[in-house]
Amino acid sequence: MKRKLISAIGIAGMVVSIAACGGEGGSGGPDKGADAELTVWLTVDAQNNWPELVKAADAAVRKKHPGLKINHEYYGWPDKNAKLDAVLATDKVPDVVEMGNTEMLGYMVKGAFAPLDPAKFDNADAWLDGLKASVTYDGKTYGVPYYAGGRVANWRGDVAASVGVKTPPKTYKELTAALDRIQKKQGDTFSAWYQPTRDWYAAMSFVYDAGGAIATESGGQWKASLSSPESLKGLKEFKNVVDRYMHGDKTKDESDRYIVYGQGKSAMIFAAAWEGATAEDPKNDKTGKLKGNLQNFVMPGPSGKNMPVFLGGSDLAVPVKSDAPALAAEWINAFTGSSGQQGLMAKGNLPNNKTDLATLKNDPKTAVPATAAESNWFVPMAPGWGQVEKAQILQTMLQGIGTGKKSVEAAAKEADAAIDKVINTK
């Protein structure tokens, strides 16, 4: 899942790919001798934003292993997958690789990563549920959560104030009441809530809030469940939002949402936390009014609880072909452990665990994203999930629902059938 770093709003996200594996990392497996080397692949986010944390991890491991040579390579988002796949076909793989959490599954299914012992990593018993799910396959752990990124609601305080609403809503009823007033005042050329129809991350939050799920597992087999009564309830409320408040192009996805928001034709978005701050950047704010007027708040769900949000983030894994799996696991723990998490949070990221997340709730600057991240969901960890995403089955379903070309029931039934064809296929 791709995200942009924005410390100003106390959250960051990113995604990275790299893979391969061997031996049980951290189990004292067959590492190199006195001339040991360790090769670590990270994304440029670490290189540009917290290089001192990388150096601190290096120092901690070298203290235990004098003379250890640690090599670092950094990759950007556009070219990382090609680099990764090419190196996996050789015997010269990195020992540690960074992966976007939605990228982990495909490589775990293929056996690219070494199994790890969670007991050897700090805070493993408190990893955020969504991140823990992303590194778990077939009952084994194949990675370590690095940090997280979630979603929050963001609206224009000035537009809300123009209809007499001075503080962000705490309940879904308060939210829709405010949006109804905004929509009535602004008219049909304005989106009180700019919610791209094809944004399946937002739509599935409604599904999970209603008690539904994309798919469920039983006896080792996955089956799509978008046609369940609970899932249909969530999808119908998502359609209600799109019908009432979304007056933009109903065939679009969320990729340029922050740009549209910056154009001043909408009052609210439910999005990755960096999007609001990016919209108010002078490069994107075409109104000149967004700076100081945008407010983040925890998205309330129709259920009466906080809306469960998709939890993106990055993980670190040990390729199965690594010559130094135990050293690799040590480095990962030094980087993502207790001290590393403090450093990452100081840079504006959400931590990988519930214990540290709780501390962020006490800081007004980070309370909203930290609270929002407490309730989260993740994609089905099924062997064929990558094929579901590649085929854009959920986006197709949502576009049919949002444009009114298909009923919720018919679109969900078709999506279930399409998902069931591939979700159990490796």
Short mmCIF file of C-alpha atoms in Angstrom, two decimals:
data_model
loop_
_atom_site.label_atom_id
_atom_site.label_comp_id
_atom_site.label_asym_id
_atom_site.label_seq_id
_atom_site.Cartn_x
_atom_site.Cartn_y
_atom_site.Cartn_z
CA MET A 1 0.00 0.00 0.00
CA LYS A 2 1.61 3.26 -1.06
CA ARG A 3 1.56 6.20 1.27
CA LYS A 4 3.34 9.52 1.71
CA LEU A 5 5.22 10.62 4.82
CA ILE A 6 3.69 13.57 6.63
CA SER A 7 4.92 14.15 10.12
CA ALA A 8 2.85 17.32 10.42
CA ILE A 9 -0.24 15.24 10.99
CA GLY A 10 1.42 12.58 13.04
CA ILE A 11 1.22 9.66 10.69
CA ALA A 12 3.12 8.17 7.86
CA GLY A 13 2.84 5.33 5.53
CA MET A 14 4.84 3.62 2.98
CA VAL A 15 5.34 0.49 1.11
CA VAL A 16 8.28 -1.42 -0.04
CA SER A 17 9.09 -4.67 -1.69
CA ILE A 18 11.85 -7.12 -1.45
CA ALA A 19 11.96 -10.80 -0.80
CA ALA A 20 13.45 -14.28 -0.39
CA CYS A 21 14.32 -16.47 2.66
CA GLY A 22 15.98 -19.42 4.39
CA GLY A 23 16.41 -21.04 7.79
CA GLU A 24 14.43 -19.79 10.79
CA GLY A 25 15.55 -16.19 11.22
CA GLY A 26 16.76 -15.43 14.70
CA SER A 27 17.04 -19.12 15.58
CA GLY A 28 20.79 -19.18 15.46
CA GLY A 29 20.83 -20.65 11.97
CA PRO A 30 23.86 -21.04 9.69
CA ASP A 31 25.26 -17.53 9.61
CA LYS A 32 28.58 -16.48 8.17
CA GLY A 33 31.75 -16.57 10.20
CA ALA A 34 34.06 -13.81 11.44
CA ASP A 35 34.00 -12.07 8.07
CA ALA A 36 30.21 -11.86 8.19
CA GLU A 37 28.35 -9.33 6.10
CA LEU A 38 24.76 -8.23 6.25
CA THR A 39 22.90 -6.62 3.37
CA VAL A 40 19.81 -4.59 4.21
CA TRP A 41 17.35 -3.30 1.63
CA LEU A 42 15.10 -0.41 2.65
CA THR A 43 13.17 2.24 0.81
CA VAL A 44 14.38 5.80 0.38
CA ASP A 45 11.99 6.83 3.17
CA ALA A 46 14.49 5.53 5.73
CA GLN A 47 17.41 7.05 3.86
CA ASN A 48 15.82 10.48 3.61
CA ASN A 49 13.81 10.75 6.81
CA TRP A 50 15.44 8.73 9.58
CA PRO A 51 18.98 7.70 8.60
CA GLU A 52 20.07 8.07 12.22
CA LEU A 53 17.75 5.20 13.18
CA VAL A 54 19.43 2.98 10.61
CA LYS A 55 22.84 3.91 12.02
CA ALA A 56 21.65 3.20 15.57
CA ALA A 57 20.51 -0.29 14.57
CA ASP A 58 23.85 -0.91 12.85
CA ALA A 59 25.72 0.18 15.97
CA ALA A 60 23.63 -2.04 18.25
CA VAL A 61 24.31 -5.13 16.15
CA ARG A 62 28.01 -4.37 15.64
CA LYS A 63 28.41 -4.02 19.41
CA LYS A 64 27.52 -7.70 19.71
CA HIS A 65 29.36 -8.68 16.54
CA PRO A 66 32.57 -6.63 16.18
CA GLY A 67 33.82 -6.42 12.63
CA LEU A 68 30.44 -7.11 11.07
CA LYS A 69 30.06 -5.31 7.76
CA ILE A 70 26.57 -3.98 7.08
CA ASN A 71 25.66 -2.89 3.57
CA HIS A 72 22.60 -0.77 2.84
CA GLU A 73 20.74 -0.36 -0.41
CA TYR A 74 17.77 1.97 -0.84
CA TYR A 75 15.03 1.78 -3.41
CA GLY A 76 12.24 4.04 -4.58
CA TRP A 77 8.70 2.89 -5.14
CA PRO A 78 8.68 2.82 -8.96
CA ASP A 79 11.54 0.35 -9.47
CA LYS A 80 11.59 -1.78 -6.35
CA ASN A 81 9.53 -4.75 -7.58
CA ALA A 82 11.62 -5.27 -10.68
CA LYS A 83 14.81 -5.15 -8.59
CA LEU A 84 13.37 -7.58 -6.09
CA ASP A 85 12.10 -10.14 -8.55
CA ALA A 86 15.36 -10.07 -10.47
CA VAL A 87 17.51 -10.72 -7.40
CA LEU A 88 15.30 -13.50 -6.12
CA ALA A 89 16.28 -15.56 -9.14
CA THR A 90 19.92 -15.48 -7.98
CA ASP A 91 21.83 -16.67 -4.92
CA LYS A 92 22.97 -13.16 -3.99
CA VAL A 93 19.90 -12.00 -2.12
CA PRO A 94 19.73 -9.35 0.60
CA ASP A 95 19.47 -10.50 4.21
CA VAL A 96 16.78 -8.01 5.22
CA VAL A 97 14.14 -6.55 2.93
CA GLU A 98 11.40 -4.00 3.47
CA MET A 99 7.95 -4.83 2.17
CA GLY A 100 4.70 -2.94 1.99
CA ASN A 101 2.33 -4.94 4.16
CA THR A 102 -0.02 -5.68 1.26
CA GLU A 103 2.94 -6.98 -0.72
CA MET A 104 3.92 -9.62 1.84
CA LEU A 105 1.29 -12.20 1.00
CA GLY A 106 2.35 -13.04 -2.55
CA TYR A 107 5.92 -13.66 -1.48
CA MET A 108 4.94 -15.68 1.58
CA VAL A 109 2.75 -17.91 -0.57
CA LYS A 110 5.69 -18.55 -2.89
CA GLY A 111 7.99 -19.45 0.02
CA ALA A 112 10.28 -16.47 -0.52
CA PHE A 113 10.70 -15.61 3.16
CA ALA A 114 12.14 -17.47 6.13
CA PRO A 115 9.86 -18.17 9.10
CA LEU A 116 10.69 -16.05 12.15
CA ASP A 117 10.19 -16.61 15.86
CA PRO A 118 8.00 -13.76 17.18
CA ALA A 119 9.37 -14.29 20.69
CA LYS A 120 12.70 -12.87 19.53
CA PHE A 121 11.21 -9.46 18.65
CA ASP A 122 10.24 -6.62 20.97
CA ASN A 123 6.52 -6.00 21.46
CA ALA A 124 5.53 -8.97 19.28
CA ASP A 125 2.70 -9.80 21.66
CA ALA A 126 1.29 -6.29 21.11
CA TRP A 127 1.73 -5.85 17.34
CA LEU A 128 -1.18 -4.02 15.76
CA ASP A 129 -3.71 -6.55 14.51
CA GLY A 130 -3.59 -5.45 10.88
CA LEU A 131 0.20 -5.51 10.77
CA LYS A 132 0.38 -8.85 12.55
CA ALA A 133 -2.00 -10.28 9.97
CA SER A 134 0.21 -9.02 7.16
CA VAL A 135 3.21 -11.09 8.31
CA THR A 136 1.29 -14.25 9.14
CA TYR A 137 0.53 -17.03 6.68
CA ASP A 138 -0.54 -20.62 7.27
CA GLY A 139 0.02 -20.21 10.99
CA LYS A 140 3.63 -19.01 10.71
CA THR A 141 5.28 -15.60 11.02
CA TYR A 142 7.35 -14.43 8.06
CA GLY A 143 8.07 -10.81 8.87
CA VAL A 144 8.20 -8.10 11.50
CA PRO A 145 5.97 -5.01 11.38
CA TYR A 146 8.01 -1.83 10.88
CA TYR A 147 5.46 0.95 11.30
CA ALA A 148 1.87 1.75 10.41
CA GLY A 149 -0.33 4.19 8.54
CA GLY A 150 -4.08 4.51 8.89
CA ARG A 151 -6.99 6.66 7.78
CA VAL A 152 -8.81 9.57 9.32
CA ALA A 153 -11.64 11.92 8.41
CA ASN A 154 -10.64 15.43 7.43
CA TRP A 155 -12.97 18.34 6.84
CA ARG A 156 -12.94 22.06 6.27
CA GLY A 157 -13.64 23.75 9.58
CA ASP A 158 -14.62 26.97 7.83
CA VAL A 159 -17.28 25.26 5.71
CA ALA A 160 -18.63 23.41 8.74
CA ALA A 161 -18.73 26.65 10.73
CA SER A 162 -20.72 28.29 7.94
CA VAL A 163 -23.63 25.98 8.83
CA GLY A 164 -23.19 26.40 12.57
CA VAL A 165 -20.97 23.38 13.27
CA LYS A 166 -17.90 24.44 15.22
CA THR A 167 -16.35 21.13 16.29
CA PRO A 168 -15.77 17.83 14.48
CA PRO A 169 -18.51 15.22 15.01
CA LYS A 170 -18.18 12.42 17.52
CA THR A 171 -20.95 10.20 16.12
CA TYR A 172 -22.08 9.15 12.65
CA LYS A 173 -25.44 10.80 13.24
CA GLU A 174 -23.74 14.10 14.03
CA LEU A 175 -21.55 13.70 10.96
CA THR A 176 -24.38 13.09 8.50
CA ALA A 177 -26.49 15.86 10.05
CA ALA A 178 -23.63 18.32 9.48
CA LEU A 179 -23.00 17.06 5.96
CA ASP A 180 -26.68 17.37 5.10
CA ARG A 181 -26.60 21.03 6.12
CA ILE A 182 -23.40 21.64 4.18
CA GLN A 183 -24.76 19.92 1.08
CA LYS A 184 -27.97 21.92 1.19
CA LYS A 185 -26.13 25.21 1.48
CA GLN A 186 -23.46 24.51 -1.13
CA GLY A 187 -25.65 22.89 -3.78
CA ASP A 188 -25.25 19.96 -6.16
CA THR A 189 -22.02 21.16 -7.79
CA PHE A 190 -20.28 20.69 -4.42
CA SER A 191 -19.43 17.42 -2.63
CA ALA A 192 -20.08 17.68 1.07
CA TRP A 193 -18.04 14.46 1.27
CA TYR A 194 -15.76 13.72 -1.66
CA GLN A 195 -15.79 9.93 -1.63
CA PRO A 196 -14.46 8.29 -4.82
CA THR A 197 -16.66 5.34 -5.68
CA ARG A 198 -13.81 2.97 -6.52
CA ASP A 199 -12.06 3.57 -3.18
CA TRP A 200 -12.39 0.05 -1.83
CA TYR A 201 -10.41 0.83 1.31
CA ALA A 202 -13.16 3.22 2.44
CA ALA A 203 -15.98 0.99 1.23
CA MET A 204 -14.67 -2.05 3.05
CA SER A 205 -14.45 0.00 6.26
CA PHE A 206 -18.23 0.27 6.04
CA VAL A 207 -18.44 -3.48 5.46
CA TYR A 208 -16.30 -4.34 8.47
CA ASP A 209 -18.06 -1.74 10.62
CA ALA A 210 -21.34 -3.54 9.87
CA GLY A 211 -19.85 -6.89 10.92
CA GLY A 212 -19.20 -8.12 7.40
CA ALA A 213 -16.01 -9.16 5.62
CA ILE A 214 -14.57 -9.48 2.15
CA ALA A 215 -14.06 -13.21 2.66
CA THR A 216 -13.95 -15.70 5.49
CA GLU A 217 -11.87 -18.82 6.06
CA SER A 218 -13.04 -22.24 7.19
CA GLY A 219 -11.13 -25.48 7.12
CA GLY A 220 -8.30 -23.94 5.16
CA GLN A 221 -10.56 -22.65 2.40
CA TRP A 222 -11.60 -19.05 1.79
CA LYS A 223 -15.02 -18.00 0.57
CA ALA A 224 -16.16 -14.52 -0.46
CA SER A 225 -18.76 -13.01 1.85
CA LEU A 226 -19.75 -9.68 0.32
CA SER A 227 -23.30 -11.00 -0.12
CA SER A 228 -23.74 -11.71 3.58
CA PRO A 229 -26.44 -9.62 5.31
CA GLU A 230 -23.78 -7.77 7.29
CA SER A 231 -21.63 -6.95 4.27
CA LEU A 232 -24.67 -5.84 2.26
CA LYS A 233 -25.64 -3.50 5.11
CA GLY A 234 -22.21 -1.87 4.96
CA LEU A 235 -22.24 -1.61 1.16
CA LYS A 236 -25.68 -0.01 1.19
CA GLU A 237 -24.54 2.65 3.63
CA PHE A 238 -21.49 3.31 1.45
CA LYS A 239 -23.83 3.78 -1.51
CA ASN A 240 -25.96 6.12 0.58
CA VAL A 241 -22.89 8.28 1.22
CA VAL A 242 -21.96 8.36 -2.45
CA ASP A 243 -25.53 9.17 -3.51
CA ARG A 244 -26.04 11.95 -0.97
CA TYR A 245 -22.69 13.67 -0.79
CA MET A 246 -20.46 12.71 -3.72
CA HIS A 247 -21.19 14.95 -6.69
CA GLY A 248 -18.00 14.33 -8.62
CA ASP A 249 -17.12 11.72 -11.23
CA LYS A 250 -18.45 8.41 -9.87
CA THR A 251 -16.09 6.31 -11.95
CA LYS A 252 -12.92 7.60 -10.28
CA ASP A 253 -10.62 6.06 -7.70
CA GLU A 254 -8.84 7.82 -4.84
CA SER A 255 -5.45 8.37 -6.48
CA ASP A 256 -5.91 12.13 -6.98
CA ARG A 257 -8.26 12.77 -4.07
CA TYR A 258 -5.92 15.22 -2.36
CA ILE A 259 -5.72 17.23 -5.59
CA VAL A 260 -9.50 17.35 -5.95
CA TYR A 261 -9.82 18.31 -2.30
CA GLY A 262 -7.38 21.16 -2.86
CA GLN A 263 -9.61 22.56 -5.57
CA GLY A 264 -12.16 23.60 -2.96
CA LYS A 265 -15.18 21.77 -4.32
CA SER A 266 -15.62 19.49 -1.34
CA ALA A 267 -15.90 19.79 2.43
CA MET A 268 -14.62 16.42 3.65
CA ILE A 269 -12.59 13.34 2.82
CA PHE A 270 -12.00 10.00 4.57
CA ALA A 271 -8.46 9.22 3.60
CA ALA A 272 -4.87 8.49 4.51
CA ALA A 273 -3.78 11.04 7.06
CA TRP A 274 -1.23 12.69 4.77
CA GLU A 275 -3.86 13.64 2.20
CA GLY A 276 -5.35 16.57 4.11
CA ALA A 277 -1.95 18.11 4.77
CA THR A 278 -0.97 17.60 1.13
CA ALA A 279 -4.18 19.22 -0.09
CA GLU A 280 -3.43 22.38 1.87
CA ASP A 281 0.07 22.63 0.45
CA PRO A 282 0.25 25.84 -1.64
CA LYS A 283 0.97 23.71 -4.71
CA ASN A 284 -2.42 22.01 -4.37
CA ASP A 285 -4.58 24.55 -2.53
CA LYS A 286 -6.32 26.38 -5.36
CA THR A 287 -8.59 28.25 -2.94
CA GLY A 288 -5.96 29.79 -0.71
CA LYS A 289 -8.29 28.98 2.19
CA LEU A 290 -7.33 25.49 3.29
CA LYS A 291 -4.31 26.29 5.43
CA GLY A 292 -5.43 26.41 9.04
CA ASN A 293 -8.98 25.38 8.19
CA LEU A 294 -8.55 21.63 7.78
CA GLN A 295 -9.32 19.44 10.77
CA ASN A 296 -8.54 15.75 11.25
CA PHE A 297 -10.93 13.67 13.32
CA VAL A 298 -11.60 10.02 14.05
CA MET A 299 -14.13 8.70 11.57
CA PRO A 300 -17.27 7.59 13.43
CA GLY A 301 -18.96 4.46 12.11
CA PRO A 302 -22.67 3.83 11.58
CA SER A 303 -22.35 1.04 14.17
CA GLY A 304 -21.79 3.59 16.92
CA LYS A 305 -18.12 2.68 17.24
CA ASN A 306 -15.08 4.21 15.58
CA MET A 307 -14.92 3.20 11.93
CA PRO A 308 -12.44 0.34 11.45
CA VAL A 309 -9.76 1.55 9.06
CA PHE A 310 -7.48 -0.25 6.66
CA LEU A 311 -4.08 -0.38 8.31
CA GLY A 312 -1.28 0.06 5.86
CA GLY A 313 2.40 0.04 6.69
CA SER A 314 5.73 -1.62 6.12
CA ASP A 315 7.20 -4.93 7.26
CA LEU A 316 10.72 -6.35 7.29
CA ALA A 317 11.46 -9.89 6.17
CA VAL A 318 14.41 -12.26 5.78
CA PRO A 319 14.80 -13.87 2.36
CA VAL A 320 14.92 -17.65 2.49
CA LYS A 321 18.25 -17.66 0.64
CA SER A 322 19.91 -15.35 3.18
CA ASP A 323 23.33 -16.53 4.39
CA ALA A 324 22.83 -14.77 7.73
CA PRO A 325 19.27 -15.30 8.97
CA ALA A 326 20.09 -15.00 12.68
CA LEU A 327 22.05 -11.78 12.19
CA ALA A 328 19.28 -10.47 9.97
CA ALA A 329 16.75 -11.09 12.72
CA GLU A 330 18.98 -9.30 15.22
CA TRP A 331 19.22 -6.27 12.95
CA ILE A 332 15.46 -6.20 12.42
CA ASN A 333 14.85 -6.23 16.16
CA ALA A 334 17.40 -3.47 16.72
CA PHE A 335 15.68 -1.37 14.07
CA THR A 336 12.03 -2.06 14.89
CA GLY A 337 12.33 -2.73 18.63
CA SER A 338 11.47 -0.48 21.54
CA SER A 339 14.08 2.22 20.96
CA GLY A 340 13.52 2.15 17.21
CA GLN A 341 9.78 2.67 17.66
CA GLN A 342 10.43 5.74 19.81
CA GLY A 343 12.55 7.17 17.03
CA LEU A 344 9.97 6.39 14.37
CA MET A 345 7.19 7.99 16.41
CA ALA A 346 9.33 11.09 16.89
CA LYS A 347 9.45 11.32 13.10
CA GLY A 348 5.65 11.33 12.90
CA ASN A 349 4.98 7.65 12.25
CA LEU A 350 2.54 5.36 13.95
CA PRO A 351 4.25 2.51 15.83
CA ASN A 352 3.94 -1.19 15.11
CA ASN A 353 2.41 -2.02 18.49
CA LYS A 354 -0.55 -1.21 20.72
CA THR A 355 1.54 -0.27 23.75
CA ASP A 356 3.33 2.59 22.02
CA LEU A 357 0.17 3.55 20.14
CA ALA A 358 -1.56 4.16 23.46
CA THR A 359 1.04 6.76 24.40
CA LEU A 360 0.34 8.74 21.23
CA LYS A 361 -3.30 9.10 22.22
CA ASN A 362 -2.22 11.43 25.03
CA ASP A 363 -0.58 13.89 22.64
CA PRO A 364 -3.02 16.27 20.89
CA LYS A 365 -0.80 16.23 17.80
CA THR A 366 -1.10 12.47 17.35
CA ALA A 367 -4.29 11.57 19.22
CA VAL A 368 -6.52 11.42 16.14
CA PRO A 369 -4.47 9.05 13.94
CA ALA A 370 -3.50 6.94 16.96
CA THR A 371 -7.10 6.56 18.10
CA ALA A 372 -8.30 5.85 14.56
CA ALA A 373 -5.68 3.12 14.12
CA GLU A 374 -6.88 1.20 17.17
CA SER A 375 -9.83 -0.17 15.19
CA ASN A 376 -8.49 -1.70 12.00
CA TRP A 377 -8.94 -4.39 9.40
CA PHE A 378 -6.73 -6.09 6.84
CA VAL A 379 -7.18 -7.97 3.60
CA PRO A 380 -7.92 -11.72 3.63
CA MET A 381 -4.62 -13.57 3.95
CA ALA A 382 -5.65 -16.05 1.27
CA PRO A 383 -3.24 -17.48 -1.32
CA GLY A 384 -5.13 -15.94 -4.24
CA TRP A 385 -5.73 -12.51 -2.76
CA GLY A 386 -3.17 -10.95 -5.09
CA GLN A 387 -5.26 -12.09 -8.04
CA VAL A 388 -8.34 -10.47 -6.51
CA GLU A 389 -6.53 -7.15 -6.30
CA LYS A 390 -4.98 -7.47 -9.75
CA ALA A 391 -8.38 -8.09 -11.31
CA GLN A 392 -9.82 -5.04 -9.46
CA ILE A 393 -12.87 -7.03 -8.49
CA LEU A 394 -13.81 -4.76 -5.60
CA GLN A 395 -13.37 -1.59 -7.66
CA THR A 396 -15.57 -2.97 -10.42
CA MET A 397 -18.27 -3.89 -7.90
CA LEU A 398 -18.17 -0.46 -6.28
CA GLN A 399 -18.32 1.41 -9.56
CA GLY A 400 -21.39 -0.56 -10.55
CA ILE A 401 -22.98 0.29 -7.20
CA GLY A 402 -21.95 3.94 -7.20
CA THR A 403 -23.08 4.69 -10.73
CA GLY A 404 -26.38 2.90 -10.16
CA LYS A 405 -25.81 0.50 -13.03
CA LYS A 406 -26.17 -2.44 -10.67
CA SER A 407 -28.01 -3.01 -7.44
CA VAL A 408 -25.93 -3.59 -4.32
CA GLU A 409 -27.12 -7.19 -4.17
CA ALA A 410 -26.34 -7.96 -7.80
CA ALA A 411 -22.93 -6.30 -7.73
CA ALA A 412 -21.96 -8.09 -4.51
CA LYS A 413 -23.10 -11.45 -5.89
CA GLU A 414 -21.01 -10.99 -9.02
CA ALA A 415 -17.99 -9.92 -6.95
CA ASP A 416 -18.33 -12.97 -4.70
CA ALA A 417 -18.39 -15.28 -7.70
CA ALA A 418 -15.30 -13.63 -9.19
CA ILE A 419 -13.43 -13.74 -5.89
CA ASP A 420 -14.28 -17.40 -5.28
CA LYS A 421 -12.72 -18.35 -8.62
CA VAL A 422 -9.26 -17.17 -7.61
CA ILE A 423 -8.98 -16.62 -3.87
CA ASN A 424 -7.77 -20.15 -3.04
CA THR A 425 -5.40 -20.39 -5.99
CA LYS A 426 -1.68 -20.11 -5.33
#
